[in-house]
Structures are given as C-alpha cells and as structure tokens.
mmCIF file of C-alpha atoms in Angstrom:
data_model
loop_
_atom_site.group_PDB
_atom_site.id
_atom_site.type_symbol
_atom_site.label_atom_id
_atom_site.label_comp_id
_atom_site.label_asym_id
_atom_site.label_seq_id
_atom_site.Cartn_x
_atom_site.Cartn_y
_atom_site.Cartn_z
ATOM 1 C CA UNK G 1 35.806 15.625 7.320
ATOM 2 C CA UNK G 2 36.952 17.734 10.181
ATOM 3 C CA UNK G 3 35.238 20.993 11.445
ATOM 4 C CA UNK G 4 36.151 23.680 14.378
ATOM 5 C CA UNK G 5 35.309 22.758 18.065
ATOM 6 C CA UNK G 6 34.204 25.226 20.240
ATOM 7 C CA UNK G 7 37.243 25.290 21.919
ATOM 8 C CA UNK G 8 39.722 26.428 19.022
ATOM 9 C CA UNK G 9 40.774 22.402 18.091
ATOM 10 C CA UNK G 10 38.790 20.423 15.567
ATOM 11 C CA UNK G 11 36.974 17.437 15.274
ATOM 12 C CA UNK G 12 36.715 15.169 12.888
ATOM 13 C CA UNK G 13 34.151 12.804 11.287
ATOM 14 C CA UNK G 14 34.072 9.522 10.622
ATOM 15 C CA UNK G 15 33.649 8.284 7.316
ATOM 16 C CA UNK G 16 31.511 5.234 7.954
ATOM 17 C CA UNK G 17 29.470 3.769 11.076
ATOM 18 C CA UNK G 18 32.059 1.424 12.340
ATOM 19 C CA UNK G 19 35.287 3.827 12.593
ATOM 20 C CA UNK G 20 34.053 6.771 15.156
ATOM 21 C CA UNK G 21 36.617 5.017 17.727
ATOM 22 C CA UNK G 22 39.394 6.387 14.913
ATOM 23 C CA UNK G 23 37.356 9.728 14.559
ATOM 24 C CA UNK G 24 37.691 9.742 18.405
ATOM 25 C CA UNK G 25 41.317 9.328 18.817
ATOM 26 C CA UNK G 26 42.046 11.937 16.002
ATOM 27 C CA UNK G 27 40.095 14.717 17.464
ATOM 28 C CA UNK G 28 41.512 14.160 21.193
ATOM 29 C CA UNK G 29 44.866 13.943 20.219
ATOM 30 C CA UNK G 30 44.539 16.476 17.116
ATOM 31 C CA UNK G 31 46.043 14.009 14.427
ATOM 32 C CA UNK G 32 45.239 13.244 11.049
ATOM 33 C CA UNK G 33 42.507 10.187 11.193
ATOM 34 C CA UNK G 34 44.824 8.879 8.269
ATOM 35 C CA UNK G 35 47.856 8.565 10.739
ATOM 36 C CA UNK G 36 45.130 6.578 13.217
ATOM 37 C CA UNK G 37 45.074 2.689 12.614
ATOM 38 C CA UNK G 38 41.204 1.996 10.831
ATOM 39 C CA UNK G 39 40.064 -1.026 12.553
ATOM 40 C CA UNK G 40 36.937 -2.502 10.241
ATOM 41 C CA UNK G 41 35.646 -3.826 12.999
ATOM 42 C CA UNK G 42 32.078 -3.986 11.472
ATOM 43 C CA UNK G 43 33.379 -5.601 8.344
ATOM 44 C CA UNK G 44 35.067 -8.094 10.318
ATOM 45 C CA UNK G 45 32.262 -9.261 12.423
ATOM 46 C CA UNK G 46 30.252 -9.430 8.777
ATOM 47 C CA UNK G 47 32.708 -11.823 7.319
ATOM 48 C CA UNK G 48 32.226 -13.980 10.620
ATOM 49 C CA UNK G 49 35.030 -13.036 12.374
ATOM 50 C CA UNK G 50 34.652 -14.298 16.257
ATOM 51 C CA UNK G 51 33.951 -11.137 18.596
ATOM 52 C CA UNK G 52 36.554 -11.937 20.601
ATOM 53 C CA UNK G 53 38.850 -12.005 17.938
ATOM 54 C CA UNK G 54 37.915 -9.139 16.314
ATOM 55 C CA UNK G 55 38.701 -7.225 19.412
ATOM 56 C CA UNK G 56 42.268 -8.700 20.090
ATOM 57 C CA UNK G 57 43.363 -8.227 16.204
ATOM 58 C CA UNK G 58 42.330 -4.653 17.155
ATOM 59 C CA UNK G 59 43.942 -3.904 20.344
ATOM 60 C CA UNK G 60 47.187 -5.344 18.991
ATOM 61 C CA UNK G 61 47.141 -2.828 15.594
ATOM 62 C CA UNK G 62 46.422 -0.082 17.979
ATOM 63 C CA UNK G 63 49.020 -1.139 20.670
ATOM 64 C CA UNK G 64 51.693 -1.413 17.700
ATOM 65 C CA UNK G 65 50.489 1.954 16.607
ATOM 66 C CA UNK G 66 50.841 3.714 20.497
ATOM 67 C CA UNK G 67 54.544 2.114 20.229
ATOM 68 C CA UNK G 68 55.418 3.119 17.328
ATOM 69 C CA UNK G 69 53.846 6.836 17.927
ATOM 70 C CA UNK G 70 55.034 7.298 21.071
ATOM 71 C CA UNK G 71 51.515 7.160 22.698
ATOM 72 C CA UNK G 72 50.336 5.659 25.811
ATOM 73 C CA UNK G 73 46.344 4.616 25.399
ATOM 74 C CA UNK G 74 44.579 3.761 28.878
ATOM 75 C CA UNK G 75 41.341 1.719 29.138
ATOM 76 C CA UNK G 76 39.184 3.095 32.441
ATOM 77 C CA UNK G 77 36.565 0.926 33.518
ATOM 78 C CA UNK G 78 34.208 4.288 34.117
ATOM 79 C CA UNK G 79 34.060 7.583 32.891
ATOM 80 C CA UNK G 80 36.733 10.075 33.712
ATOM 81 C CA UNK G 81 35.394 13.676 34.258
ATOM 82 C CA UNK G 82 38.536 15.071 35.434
ATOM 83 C CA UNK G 83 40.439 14.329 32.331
ATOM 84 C CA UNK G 84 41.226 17.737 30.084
ATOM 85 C CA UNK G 85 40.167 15.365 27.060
ATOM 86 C CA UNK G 86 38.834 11.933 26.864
ATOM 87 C CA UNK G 87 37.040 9.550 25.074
ATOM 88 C CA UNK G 88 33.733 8.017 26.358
ATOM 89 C CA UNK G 89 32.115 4.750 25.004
ATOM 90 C CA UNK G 90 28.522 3.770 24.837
ATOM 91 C CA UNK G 91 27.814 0.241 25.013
ATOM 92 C CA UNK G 92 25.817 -1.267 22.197
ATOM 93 C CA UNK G 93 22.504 -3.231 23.156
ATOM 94 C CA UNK G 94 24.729 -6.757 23.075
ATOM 95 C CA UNK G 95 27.386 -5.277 24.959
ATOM 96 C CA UNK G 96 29.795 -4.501 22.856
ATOM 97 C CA UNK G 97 31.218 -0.877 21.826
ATOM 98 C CA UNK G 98 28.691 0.965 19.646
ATOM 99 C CA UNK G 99 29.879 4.557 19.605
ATOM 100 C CA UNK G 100 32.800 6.773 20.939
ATOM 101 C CA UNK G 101 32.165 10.432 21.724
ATOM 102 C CA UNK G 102 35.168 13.393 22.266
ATOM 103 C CA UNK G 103 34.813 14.581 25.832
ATOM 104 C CA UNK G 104 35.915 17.421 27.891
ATOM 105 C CA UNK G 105 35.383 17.653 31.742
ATOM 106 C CA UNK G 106 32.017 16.458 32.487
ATOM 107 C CA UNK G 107 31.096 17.807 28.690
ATOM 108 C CA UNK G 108 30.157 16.126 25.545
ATOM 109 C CA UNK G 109 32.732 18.459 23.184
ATOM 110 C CA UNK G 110 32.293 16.650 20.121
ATOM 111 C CA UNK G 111 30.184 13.380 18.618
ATOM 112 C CA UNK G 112 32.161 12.413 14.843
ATOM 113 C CA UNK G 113 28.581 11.003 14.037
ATOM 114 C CA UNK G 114 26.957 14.212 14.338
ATOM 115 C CA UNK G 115 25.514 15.774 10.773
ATOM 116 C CA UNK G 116 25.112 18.972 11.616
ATOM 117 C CA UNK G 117 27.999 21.574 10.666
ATOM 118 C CA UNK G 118 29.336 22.445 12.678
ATOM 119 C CA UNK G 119 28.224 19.264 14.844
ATOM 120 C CA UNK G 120 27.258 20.031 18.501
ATOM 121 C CA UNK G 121 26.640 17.641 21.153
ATOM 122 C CA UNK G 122 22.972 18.906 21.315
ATOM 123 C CA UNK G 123 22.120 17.677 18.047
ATOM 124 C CA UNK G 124 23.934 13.882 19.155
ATOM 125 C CA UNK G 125 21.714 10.628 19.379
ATOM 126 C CA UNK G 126 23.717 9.702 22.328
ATOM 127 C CA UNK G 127 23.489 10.599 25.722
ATOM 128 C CA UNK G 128 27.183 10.757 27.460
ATOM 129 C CA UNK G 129 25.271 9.548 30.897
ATOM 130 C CA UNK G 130 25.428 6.288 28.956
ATOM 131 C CA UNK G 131 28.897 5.896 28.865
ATOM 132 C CA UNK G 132 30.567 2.374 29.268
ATOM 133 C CA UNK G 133 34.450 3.144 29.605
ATOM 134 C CA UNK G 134 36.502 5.910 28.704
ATOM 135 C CA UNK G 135 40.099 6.014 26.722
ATOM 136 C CA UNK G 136 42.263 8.624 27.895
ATOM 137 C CA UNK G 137 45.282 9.112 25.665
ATOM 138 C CA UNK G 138 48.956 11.017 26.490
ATOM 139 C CA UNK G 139 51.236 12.124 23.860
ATOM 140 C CA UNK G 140 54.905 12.994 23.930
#
C-alpha cells in the first residue's frame, strides 16, 4: 500500500474510503499508517454515532497519539501553500471532511485514493482549489 513520490518519499494508500486522513498523516510525516491511530469514522456514523461525537472521540485518539509520539498536529482554517508538506481537506457536500490529499507548496504531491501506480495528482477526482482546511504536522 505505499508507492514512490516524485520527490524520493512515498505515499501511501488507504485501505478503505473512510481512512485517507490516516493515509495522509503517514505519507507527510513518512510513518508506517499502522503506527497512525485508524479512526472508523464512516463506521461510526453507520452505527448512529452523533457527528459531533464522532469527531471529538477522534480528535482525542489522535491528540493522545501526538502526545504520546511526540507530534504537534495544527488545524488551519485555510490552506497553507507555504508549508514544505501539508495536508489539505475537501469538504464533503454536508460539510463535513470527505477526503485528505498530501500537499507540497501550492502542489497536489500525492492523493492515497488515487488507483493509478504510481498515483499522480493528475489522475485525482479532487481538485486541491477545493480545499476546506489544512493539517500541518511537526515531528521531533
């Protein structure tokens, strides 16, 4: 599930439709997606889990996970272009996340949804001028 980026790191897949925010964090920080905290989010929402909820079960695993990693994980409110590495995130149509994509710059360096092998940003169904909020992340 991982493949080369163009610009010597890799990227890696996700697995299923709800974990590309895992696939995300794995490929900007170049860890494992194992050693990443896997959310099911969808699942959760499916077994009628308030959104709400859902989303502060998750931002405490992943907060527990930064502290216990030694990782500091920022929420921006837009985009950030200057970042080295970054993640963008498209809102779905009801407003809530529906995909994360690897950034670099003002560049789309990786989507984990992408088929094609090696995936390319070309080939994505998303367009990074739809992104929400960005993550940026800084290791030790």
């Amino acid at each position: 599930f991982m493949t080369p980026l163009r610009d010597g790191t890799f990227g890696y897949l996700q697995r299923r439709t709800d974990d590309c925010l895992q696939a995300a964090i794995a490929s900007c920080i170049q860890m494992s997606p194992h050693q990443i905290p896997d959310l099911h989010m969808l699942q959760q929402f499916y077994s009628g889990k308030d959104f709400e909820e859902v989303w502060a079960g998750a931002n405490d695993k992943m907060g527990r996970w930064a502290d216990k990693h030694g990782v500091k994980v920022f929420r921006h409110a837009s985009p950030q272009p200057s970042a080295r590495r970054w993640i963008g995130v498209l809102a779905g149509e009801d407003g809530s996340a529906s995909h994360c994509l690897l950034m670099s710059g003002r560049d789309c360096l990786f989507d984990p949804a992408c088929l094609y092998l090696p995936p390319s940003p070309e080939h994505s169904v998303y367009d990074p001028a739809d992104i929400d909020y960005s993550i940026t992340i800084e290791t030790r």
